PDB file of C-alpha atoms in Angstrom:
ATOM      1  CA  ASP A   1       0.000   0.000   0.000  1.00 54.00           C
ATOM      2  CA  THR A   2       1.480   3.345  -0.970  1.00 76.00           C
ATOM      3  CA  GLY A   3      -0.915   5.606   0.929  1.00 92.00           C
ATOM      4  CA  VAL A   4      -0.231   7.722   4.002  1.00 95.00           C
ATOM      5  CA  SER A   5       0.654   5.468   6.904  1.00 96.00           C
ATOM      6  CA  GLN A   6       0.246   6.314  10.593  1.00 97.00           C
ATOM      7  CA  ASP A   7       1.537   4.442  13.594  1.00 97.00           C
ATOM      8  CA  PRO A   8       0.231   3.418  16.029  1.00 97.00           C
ATOM      9  CA  ARG A   9      -3.429   3.213  15.083  1.00 96.00           C
ATOM     10  CA  HIS A  10      -4.508   3.323  18.706  1.00 97.00           C
ATOM     11  CA  LYS A  11      -2.786   4.566  21.836  1.00 98.00           C
ATOM     12  CA  ILE A  12      -4.020   4.555  25.409  1.00 98.00           C
ATOM     13  CA  THR A  13      -1.925   6.485  27.882  1.00 98.00           C
ATOM     14  CA  LYS A  14      -2.150   7.748  31.430  1.00 98.00           C
ATOM     15  CA  ARG A  15      -2.515  11.449  32.082  1.00 98.00           C
ATOM     16  CA  GLY A  16       0.852  13.074  32.397  1.00 98.00           C
ATOM     17  CA  GLN A  17       2.706  10.645  30.146  1.00 98.00           C
ATOM     18  CA  ASN A  18       4.373  11.618  26.885  1.00 98.00           C
ATOM     19  CA  VAL A  19       3.303  10.072  23.594  1.00 98.00           C
ATOM     20  CA  THR A  20       4.744  10.145  20.092  1.00 98.00           C
ATOM     21  CA  PHE A  21       3.003   9.377  16.826  1.00 97.00           C
ATOM     22  CA  ARG A  22       4.569   8.705  13.467  1.00 98.00           C
ATOM     23  CA  CYS A  23       3.383   9.558   9.968  1.00 98.00           C
ATOM     24  CA  ASP A  24       4.877   8.228   6.737  1.00 97.00           C
ATOM     25  CA  PRO A  25       3.644  10.286   3.786  1.00 96.00           C
ATOM     26  CA  ILE A  26       3.243   9.112   0.235  1.00 95.00           C
ATOM     27  CA  SER A  27       6.663   8.820  -1.337  1.00 92.00           C
ATOM     28  CA  GLU A  28       7.847  12.074  -2.965  1.00 88.00           C
ATOM     29  CA  HIS A  29       5.132  14.155  -1.316  1.00 93.00           C
ATOM     30  CA  ASN A  30       6.932  17.210  -0.027  1.00 92.00           C
ATOM     31  CA  ARG A  31       4.091  18.637   2.054  1.00 93.00           C
ATOM     32  CA  LEU A  32       2.888  17.006   5.238  1.00 95.00           C
ATOM     33  CA  TYR A  33       0.029  18.098   7.510  1.00 95.00           C
ATOM     34  CA  TRP A  34      -1.185  17.216  10.987  1.00 97.00           C
ATOM     35  CA  TYR A  35      -4.810  17.534  12.105  1.00 97.00           C
ATOM     36  CA  ARG A  36      -6.739  16.733  15.251  1.00 97.00           C
ATOM     37  CA  GLN A  37     -10.310  15.448  15.172  1.00 95.00           C
ATOM     38  CA  THR A  38     -12.522  15.111  18.223  1.00 94.00           C
ATOM     39  CA  LEU A  39     -15.689  13.052  18.288  1.00 90.00           C
ATOM     40  CA  GLY A  40     -18.475  14.533  16.187  1.00 88.00           C
ATOM     41  CA  GLN A  41     -16.302  17.328  14.814  1.00 92.00           C
ATOM     42  CA  GLY A  42     -14.364  17.915  11.650  1.00 94.00           C
ATOM     43  CA  PRO A  43     -10.584  17.801  11.593  1.00 96.00           C
ATOM     44  CA  GLU A  44      -8.750  20.887  12.862  1.00 96.00           C
ATOM     45  CA  PHE A  45      -5.470  21.949  11.317  1.00 94.00           C
ATOM     46  CA  LEU A  46      -2.453  21.783  13.636  1.00 96.00           C
ATOM     47  CA  THR A  47       0.680  22.295  11.552  1.00 95.00           C
ATOM     48  CA  TYR A  48       2.336  21.636   8.224  1.00 92.00           C
ATOM     49  CA  PHE A  49       5.747  21.027   6.709  1.00 94.00           C
ATOM     50  CA  GLN A  50       7.250  21.616   3.358  1.00 92.00           C
ATOM     51  CA  ASN A  51      10.125  19.183   3.195  1.00 93.00           C
ATOM     52  CA  GLU A  52      11.791  19.503   6.606  1.00 94.00           C
ATOM     53  CA  ALA A  53      10.655  23.073   7.267  1.00 94.00           C
ATOM     54  CA  GLN A  54       7.692  23.626   9.556  1.00 93.00           C
ATOM     55  CA  LEU A  55       5.906  26.461   7.789  1.00 91.00           C
ATOM     56  CA  GLU A  56       2.863  27.049   9.920  1.00 89.00           C
ATOM     57  CA  LYS A  57       1.515  26.189  13.355  1.00 91.00           C
ATOM     58  CA  SER A  58      -2.031  26.654  14.572  1.00 90.00           C
ATOM     59  CA  ARG A  59      -2.752  28.304  17.895  1.00 88.00           C
ATOM     60  CA  LEU A  60      -4.237  24.902  18.802  1.00 84.00           C
ATOM     61  CA  LEU A  61      -0.691  23.580  18.984  1.00 87.00           C
ATOM     62  CA  SER A  62       0.175  24.346  22.591  1.00 89.00           C
ATOM     63  CA  ASP A  63       3.705  24.263  24.005  1.00 93.00           C
ATOM     64  CA  ARG A  64       3.160  20.625  24.976  1.00 96.00           C
ATOM     65  CA  PHE A  65       2.925  19.650  21.309  1.00 96.00           C
ATOM     66  CA  SER A  66       5.900  19.403  19.010  1.00 96.00           C
ATOM     67  CA  ALA A  67       6.187  18.122  15.479  1.00 97.00           C
ATOM     68  CA  GLU A  68       9.262  17.290  13.456  1.00 96.00           C
ATOM     69  CA  ARG A  69      10.130  16.131   9.988  1.00 96.00           C
ATOM     70  CA  PRO A  70      13.885  15.851  10.228  1.00 92.00           C
ATOM     71  CA  LYS A  71      14.755  14.511   6.781  1.00 88.00           C
ATOM     72  CA  GLY A  72      11.743  15.704   4.888  1.00 86.00           C
ATOM     73  CA  SER A  73      10.235  12.229   4.813  1.00 91.00           C
ATOM     74  CA  PHE A  74       8.384  10.826   7.849  1.00 96.00           C
ATOM     75  CA  SER A  75       7.118  13.084  10.622  1.00 98.00           C
ATOM     76  CA  THR A  76       6.550  12.682  14.333  1.00 98.00           C
ATOM     77  CA  LEU A  77       4.075  14.439  16.593  1.00 98.00           C
ATOM     78  CA  GLU A  78       4.876  14.393  20.298  1.00 98.00           C
ATOM     79  CA  ILE A  79       2.549  15.377  23.100  1.00 97.00           C
ATOM     80  CA  GLN A  80       4.164  15.955  26.462  1.00 97.00           C
ATOM     81  CA  ARG A  81       2.357  15.688  29.808  1.00 97.00           C
ATOM     82  CA  THR A  82      -0.832  14.468  28.194  1.00 98.00           C
ATOM     83  CA  GLU A  83      -4.184  15.706  29.462  1.00 97.00           C
ATOM     84  CA  GLN A  84      -7.626  14.166  29.092  1.00 96.00           C
ATOM     85  CA  GLY A  85      -8.511  16.934  26.644  1.00 95.00           C
ATOM     86  CA  ASP A  86      -5.859  15.608  24.287  1.00 97.00           C
ATOM     87  CA  SER A  87      -7.982  12.529  23.624  1.00 97.00           C
ATOM     88  CA  ALA A  88      -8.760  12.680  19.898  1.00 97.00           C
ATOM     89  CA  MET A  89      -7.955  11.228  16.511  1.00 96.00           C
ATOM     90  CA  TYR A  90      -4.710  12.638  15.109  1.00 98.00           C
ATOM     91  CA  LEU A  91      -4.661  12.686  11.326  1.00 97.00           C
ATOM     92  CA  CYS A  92      -1.767  13.090   8.974  1.00 97.00           C
ATOM     93  CA  ALA A  93      -2.010  14.089   5.318  1.00 95.00           C
ATOM     94  CA  SER A  94       0.469  14.677   2.527  1.00 94.00           C
ATOM     95  CA  SER A  95       0.460  16.364  -0.851  1.00 91.00           C
ATOM     96  CA  LEU A  96       2.825  16.625  -3.777  1.00 88.00           C
ATOM     97  CA  GLY A  97       3.076  20.398  -3.860  1.00 77.00           C
ATOM     98  CA  GLU A  98       1.147  23.509  -4.642  1.00 73.00           C
ATOM     99  CA  ASN A  99      -2.524  23.219  -5.542  1.00 75.00           C
ATOM    100  CA  THR A 100      -2.583  19.446  -5.289  1.00 81.00           C
ATOM    101  CA  GLU A 101      -4.870  17.104  -3.418  1.00 86.00           C
ATOM    102  CA  ALA A 102      -4.060  16.177   0.158  1.00 90.00           C
ATOM    103  CA  PHE A 103      -4.201  12.447   0.923  1.00 92.00           C
ATOM    104  CA  PHE A 104      -5.087  11.458   4.468  1.00 94.00           C
ATOM    105  CA  GLY A 105      -3.975   8.576   6.608  1.00 95.00           C
ATOM    106  CA  GLN A 106      -6.346   6.571   8.776  1.00 94.00           C
ATOM    107  CA  GLY A 107      -5.248   8.367  11.900  1.00 96.00           C
ATOM    108  CA  THR A 108      -4.000   7.561  15.385  1.00 97.00           C
ATOM    109  CA  ARG A 109      -6.677   7.445  18.043  1.00 97.00           C
ATOM    110  CA  LEU A 110      -5.357   8.688  21.384  1.00 98.00           C
ATOM    111  CA  THR A 111      -7.165   8.010  24.644  1.00 98.00           C
ATOM    112  CA  VAL A 112      -5.845   9.649  27.786  1.00 98.00           C
ATOM    113  CA  VAL A 113      -7.093   8.021  30.984  1.00 97.00           C
TER     114      VAL A 113
ATOM    115  CA  GLY B   1     -11.815  33.975  10.729  1.00 82.00           C
ATOM    116  CA  ASN B   2     -12.603  31.188   8.320  1.00 89.00           C
ATOM    117  CA  SER B   3     -15.395  28.730   9.070  1.00 94.00           C
ATOM    118  CA  VAL B   4     -17.575  26.087   7.450  1.00 96.00           C
ATOM    119  CA  THR B   5     -21.090  25.164   8.538  1.00 96.00           C
ATOM    120  CA  GLN B   6     -22.776  21.950   7.415  1.00 95.00           C
ATOM    121  CA  MET B   7     -26.345  20.876   7.860  1.00 83.00           C
ATOM    122  CA  GLU B   8     -26.806  18.828  10.943  1.00 80.00           C
ATOM    123  CA  GLY B   9     -27.165  15.114  10.532  1.00 82.00           C
ATOM    124  CA  PRO B  10     -27.483  12.311  10.534  1.00 94.00           C
ATOM    125  CA  VAL B  11     -29.217  11.964   7.185  1.00 96.00           C
ATOM    126  CA  THR B  12     -31.041   8.724   6.463  1.00 97.00           C
ATOM    127  CA  LEU B  13     -32.287   7.951   2.963  1.00 97.00           C
ATOM    128  CA  SER B  14     -33.603   5.053   0.961  1.00 97.00           C
ATOM    129  CA  GLU B  15     -31.641   3.806  -2.024  1.00 97.00           C
ATOM    130  CA  GLU B  16     -32.221   5.882  -5.183  1.00 97.00           C
ATOM    131  CA  ALA B  17     -33.385   8.922  -3.198  1.00 98.00           C
ATOM    132  CA  PHE B  18     -32.073  12.415  -3.960  1.00 98.00           C
ATOM    133  CA  LEU B  19     -29.383  13.746  -1.643  1.00 97.00           C
ATOM    134  CA  THR B  20     -28.577  17.309  -0.621  1.00 97.00           C
ATOM    135  CA  ILE B  21     -26.120  18.186   2.110  1.00 97.00           C
ATOM    136  CA  ASN B  22     -25.938  21.909   2.735  1.00 97.00           C
ATOM    137  CA  CYS B  23     -22.668  23.703   3.287  1.00 98.00           C
ATOM    138  CA  THR B  24     -22.051  27.413   3.817  1.00 97.00           C
ATOM    139  CA  TYR B  25     -18.785  29.133   4.525  1.00 96.00           C
ATOM    140  CA  THR B  26     -17.207  32.300   5.838  1.00 94.00           C
ATOM    141  CA  ALA B  27     -13.825  33.285   4.505  1.00 91.00           C
ATOM    142  CA  THR B  28     -11.727  36.262   3.582  1.00 82.00           C
ATOM    143  CA  GLY B  29     -10.527  36.438   0.029  1.00 80.00           C
ATOM    144  CA  TYR B  30     -11.346  33.764  -2.524  1.00 84.00           C
ATOM    145  CA  PRO B  31     -11.247  30.293  -1.000  1.00 90.00           C
ATOM    146  CA  SER B  32     -11.176  26.962  -2.774  1.00 91.00           C
ATOM    147  CA  LEU B  33     -13.931  24.596  -1.665  1.00 94.00           C
ATOM    148  CA  PHE B  34     -13.880  20.834  -1.168  1.00 94.00           C
ATOM    149  CA  TRP B  35     -15.998  17.887  -0.213  1.00 97.00           C
ATOM    150  CA  TYR B  36     -14.233  15.012   1.525  1.00 96.00           C
ATOM    151  CA  VAL B  37     -15.771  11.631   2.320  1.00 97.00           C
ATOM    152  CA  GLN B  38     -14.852   9.169   5.038  1.00 94.00           C
ATOM    153  CA  TYR B  39     -16.047   5.605   4.588  1.00 93.00           C
ATOM    154  CA  PRO B  40     -16.147   3.348   7.665  1.00 88.00           C
ATOM    155  CA  GLY B  41     -12.649   2.336   8.716  1.00 85.00           C
ATOM    156  CA  GLU B  42     -10.937   4.440   6.068  1.00 88.00           C
ATOM    157  CA  GLY B  43      -9.160   7.788   5.860  1.00 89.00           C
ATOM    158  CA  LEU B  44     -10.616  10.969   4.437  1.00 93.00           C
ATOM    159  CA  GLN B  45     -10.789  10.998   0.645  1.00 94.00           C
ATOM    160  CA  LEU B  46     -11.258  13.977  -1.627  1.00 94.00           C
ATOM    161  CA  LEU B  47     -14.629  13.660  -3.368  1.00 97.00           C
ATOM    162  CA  LEU B  48     -14.687  16.858  -5.421  1.00 96.00           C
ATOM    163  CA  LYS B  49     -13.470  20.435  -5.436  1.00 94.00           C
ATOM    164  CA  ALA B  50     -14.107  23.869  -6.965  1.00 94.00           C
ATOM    165  CA  THR B  51     -11.546  26.624  -7.025  1.00 90.00           C
ATOM    166  CA  LYS B  52     -13.504  29.668  -8.160  1.00 90.00           C
ATOM    167  CA  ALA B  53     -17.002  31.103  -8.199  1.00 92.00           C
ATOM    168  CA  ASP B  54     -19.536  29.274 -10.389  1.00 94.00           C
ATOM    169  CA  ASP B  55     -17.244  26.267 -10.816  1.00 95.00           C
ATOM    170  CA  LYS B  56     -18.966  22.921 -10.509  1.00 97.00           C
ATOM    171  CA  GLY B  57     -17.087  20.014  -8.995  1.00 96.00           C
ATOM    172  CA  SER B  58     -18.286  16.504  -9.788  1.00 97.00           C
ATOM    173  CA  ASN B  59     -17.261  12.930  -9.101  1.00 97.00           C
ATOM    174  CA  LYS B  60     -19.004   9.539  -8.728  1.00 95.00           C
ATOM    175  CA  GLY B  61     -22.392  11.119  -9.440  1.00 97.00           C
ATOM    176  CA  PHE B  62     -21.942  13.797  -6.772  1.00 98.00           C
ATOM    177  CA  GLU B  63     -21.965  17.485  -7.697  1.00 98.00           C
ATOM    178  CA  ALA B  64     -21.455  20.799  -5.919  1.00 98.00           C
ATOM    179  CA  THR B  65     -21.437  24.337  -7.312  1.00 98.00           C
ATOM    180  CA  TYR B  66     -19.382  27.175  -5.808  1.00 96.00           C
ATOM    181  CA  ARG B  67     -21.888  29.981  -5.151  1.00 96.00           C
ATOM    182  CA  LYS B  68     -20.098  33.119  -4.072  1.00 93.00           C
ATOM    183  CA  GLU B  69     -23.269  35.184  -3.748  1.00 94.00           C
ATOM    184  CA  THR B  70     -24.720  32.805  -1.176  1.00 95.00           C
ATOM    185  CA  THR B  71     -21.340  31.578   0.159  1.00 95.00           C
ATOM    186  CA  SER B  72     -22.499  28.022  -0.341  1.00 97.00           C
ATOM    187  CA  PHE B  73     -21.213  24.719  -1.742  1.00 97.00           C
ATOM    188  CA  HIS B  74     -24.070  22.259  -1.350  1.00 98.00           C
ATOM    189  CA  LEU B  75     -23.448  18.597  -2.189  1.00 98.00           C
ATOM    190  CA  GLU B  76     -26.026  16.794  -4.335  1.00 98.00           C
ATOM    191  CA  LYS B  77     -26.545  13.370  -5.834  1.00 98.00           C
ATOM    192  CA  GLY B  78     -29.519  12.337  -7.870  1.00 97.00           C
ATOM    193  CA  SER B  79     -29.757   8.723  -6.774  1.00 96.00           C
ATOM    194  CA  VAL B  80     -27.868   7.463  -3.729  1.00 98.00           C
ATOM    195  CA  GLN B  81     -26.676   3.908  -3.196  1.00 97.00           C
ATOM    196  CA  VAL B  82     -26.071   1.916  -0.042  1.00 97.00           C
ATOM    197  CA  SER B  83     -22.356   2.209  -0.765  1.00 96.00           C
ATOM    198  CA  ASP B  84     -22.600   6.005  -0.371  1.00 97.00           C
ATOM    199  CA  SER B  85     -23.130   5.573   3.377  1.00 97.00           C
ATOM    200  CA  ALA B  86     -20.296   7.558   4.939  1.00 97.00           C
ATOM    201  CA  VAL B  87     -19.428  10.801   6.693  1.00 96.00           C
ATOM    202  CA  TYR B  88     -19.190  13.823   4.391  1.00 97.00           C
ATOM    203  CA  PHE B  89     -17.090  16.879   5.221  1.00 97.00           C
ATOM    204  CA  CYS B  90     -17.216  20.254   3.529  1.00 97.00           C
ATOM    205  CA  ALA B  91     -13.935  22.169   3.692  1.00 95.00           C
ATOM    206  CA  LEU B  92     -12.239  25.302   2.448  1.00 93.00           C
ATOM    207  CA  ASN B  93      -8.737  26.419   1.715  1.00 90.00           C
ATOM    208  CA  ALA B  94      -8.532  30.125   2.380  1.00 81.00           C
ATOM    209  CA  GLY B  95      -6.348  31.143  -0.487  1.00 68.00           C
ATOM    210  CA  GLY B  96      -2.680  30.418  -0.855  1.00 62.00           C
ATOM    211  CA  THR B  97      -1.239  27.406  -2.580  1.00 60.00           C
ATOM    212  CA  SER B  98      -1.475  24.713   0.028  1.00 66.00           C
ATOM    213  CA  TYR B  99      -4.590  22.634  -0.610  1.00 73.00           C
ATOM    214  CA  GLY B 100      -3.752  20.555   2.412  1.00 79.00           C
ATOM    215  CA  LYS B 101      -4.340  23.409   4.859  1.00 85.00           C
ATOM    216  CA  LEU B 102      -8.068  23.102   5.268  1.00 91.00           C
ATOM    217  CA  THR B 103     -10.866  24.365   7.478  1.00 93.00           C
ATOM    218  CA  PHE B 104     -13.498  21.635   7.846  1.00 96.00           C
ATOM    219  CA  GLY B 105     -17.149  21.592   8.756  1.00 96.00           C
ATOM    220  CA  GLN B 106     -18.353  19.260  11.475  1.00 95.00           C
ATOM    221  CA  GLY B 107     -19.326  16.475   9.075  1.00 96.00           C
ATOM    222  CA  THR B 108     -22.653  14.933   8.093  1.00 96.00           C
ATOM    223  CA  ILE B 109     -23.340  11.244   8.585  1.00 96.00           C
ATOM    224  CA  LEU B 110     -25.236   9.713   5.671  1.00 97.00           C
ATOM    225  CA  THR B 111     -26.913   6.324   5.966  1.00 97.00           C
ATOM    226  CA  VAL B 112     -28.577   4.796   2.915  1.00 97.00           C
ATOM    227  CA  HIS B 113     -30.949   1.863   3.387  1.00 96.00           C
ATOM    228  CA  PRO B 114     -31.774  -0.696   0.684  1.00 95.00           C
TER     229      PRO B 114
END
């Protein structure tokens, strides 16, 4: 399968723990996006990369969140000191460049207990 | 700021019925508009898009027309099938060149019965 891949698909963690998610975009896609989706809502934009450069961050991305794309290929999203409000589906998408369709992964569902 | 409002669901229809899912938006400038679909257990998929006023996007029998005067992008299909059961999201890209930076509506669940 050559689509966007996210790992893990599900994560349960205790409040206060750190978690890290991984996204592998479609090969040669230079743009990569992270979204958060809570139950019954549409996805909300968090941040995006062009190659390894993080070009934009939403105000939703608090100081406890950090995203990286060190070699311009896969990306990681880390949440430090998780809170129950962080429970959501975290979606990753990638696109080839300007004015091109974004392809979404199936997401990582995070549950903070 | 930018926002997208979809009609509240869920929507339940019989096979071959006509479908309309309303979508209105608020945006500065000239946004591009999209409909994404999420089938059970799958990721979001682009269904159709329109990049300027009066454009009509179409795919798989679905259509939506970009109406700047009413700031709307309603999704329609003349005859739905059971396989169309999914969650539908209206979204906009508020200008710029990154179609992946999207503002989504809350989604509308569609269930089609045989």
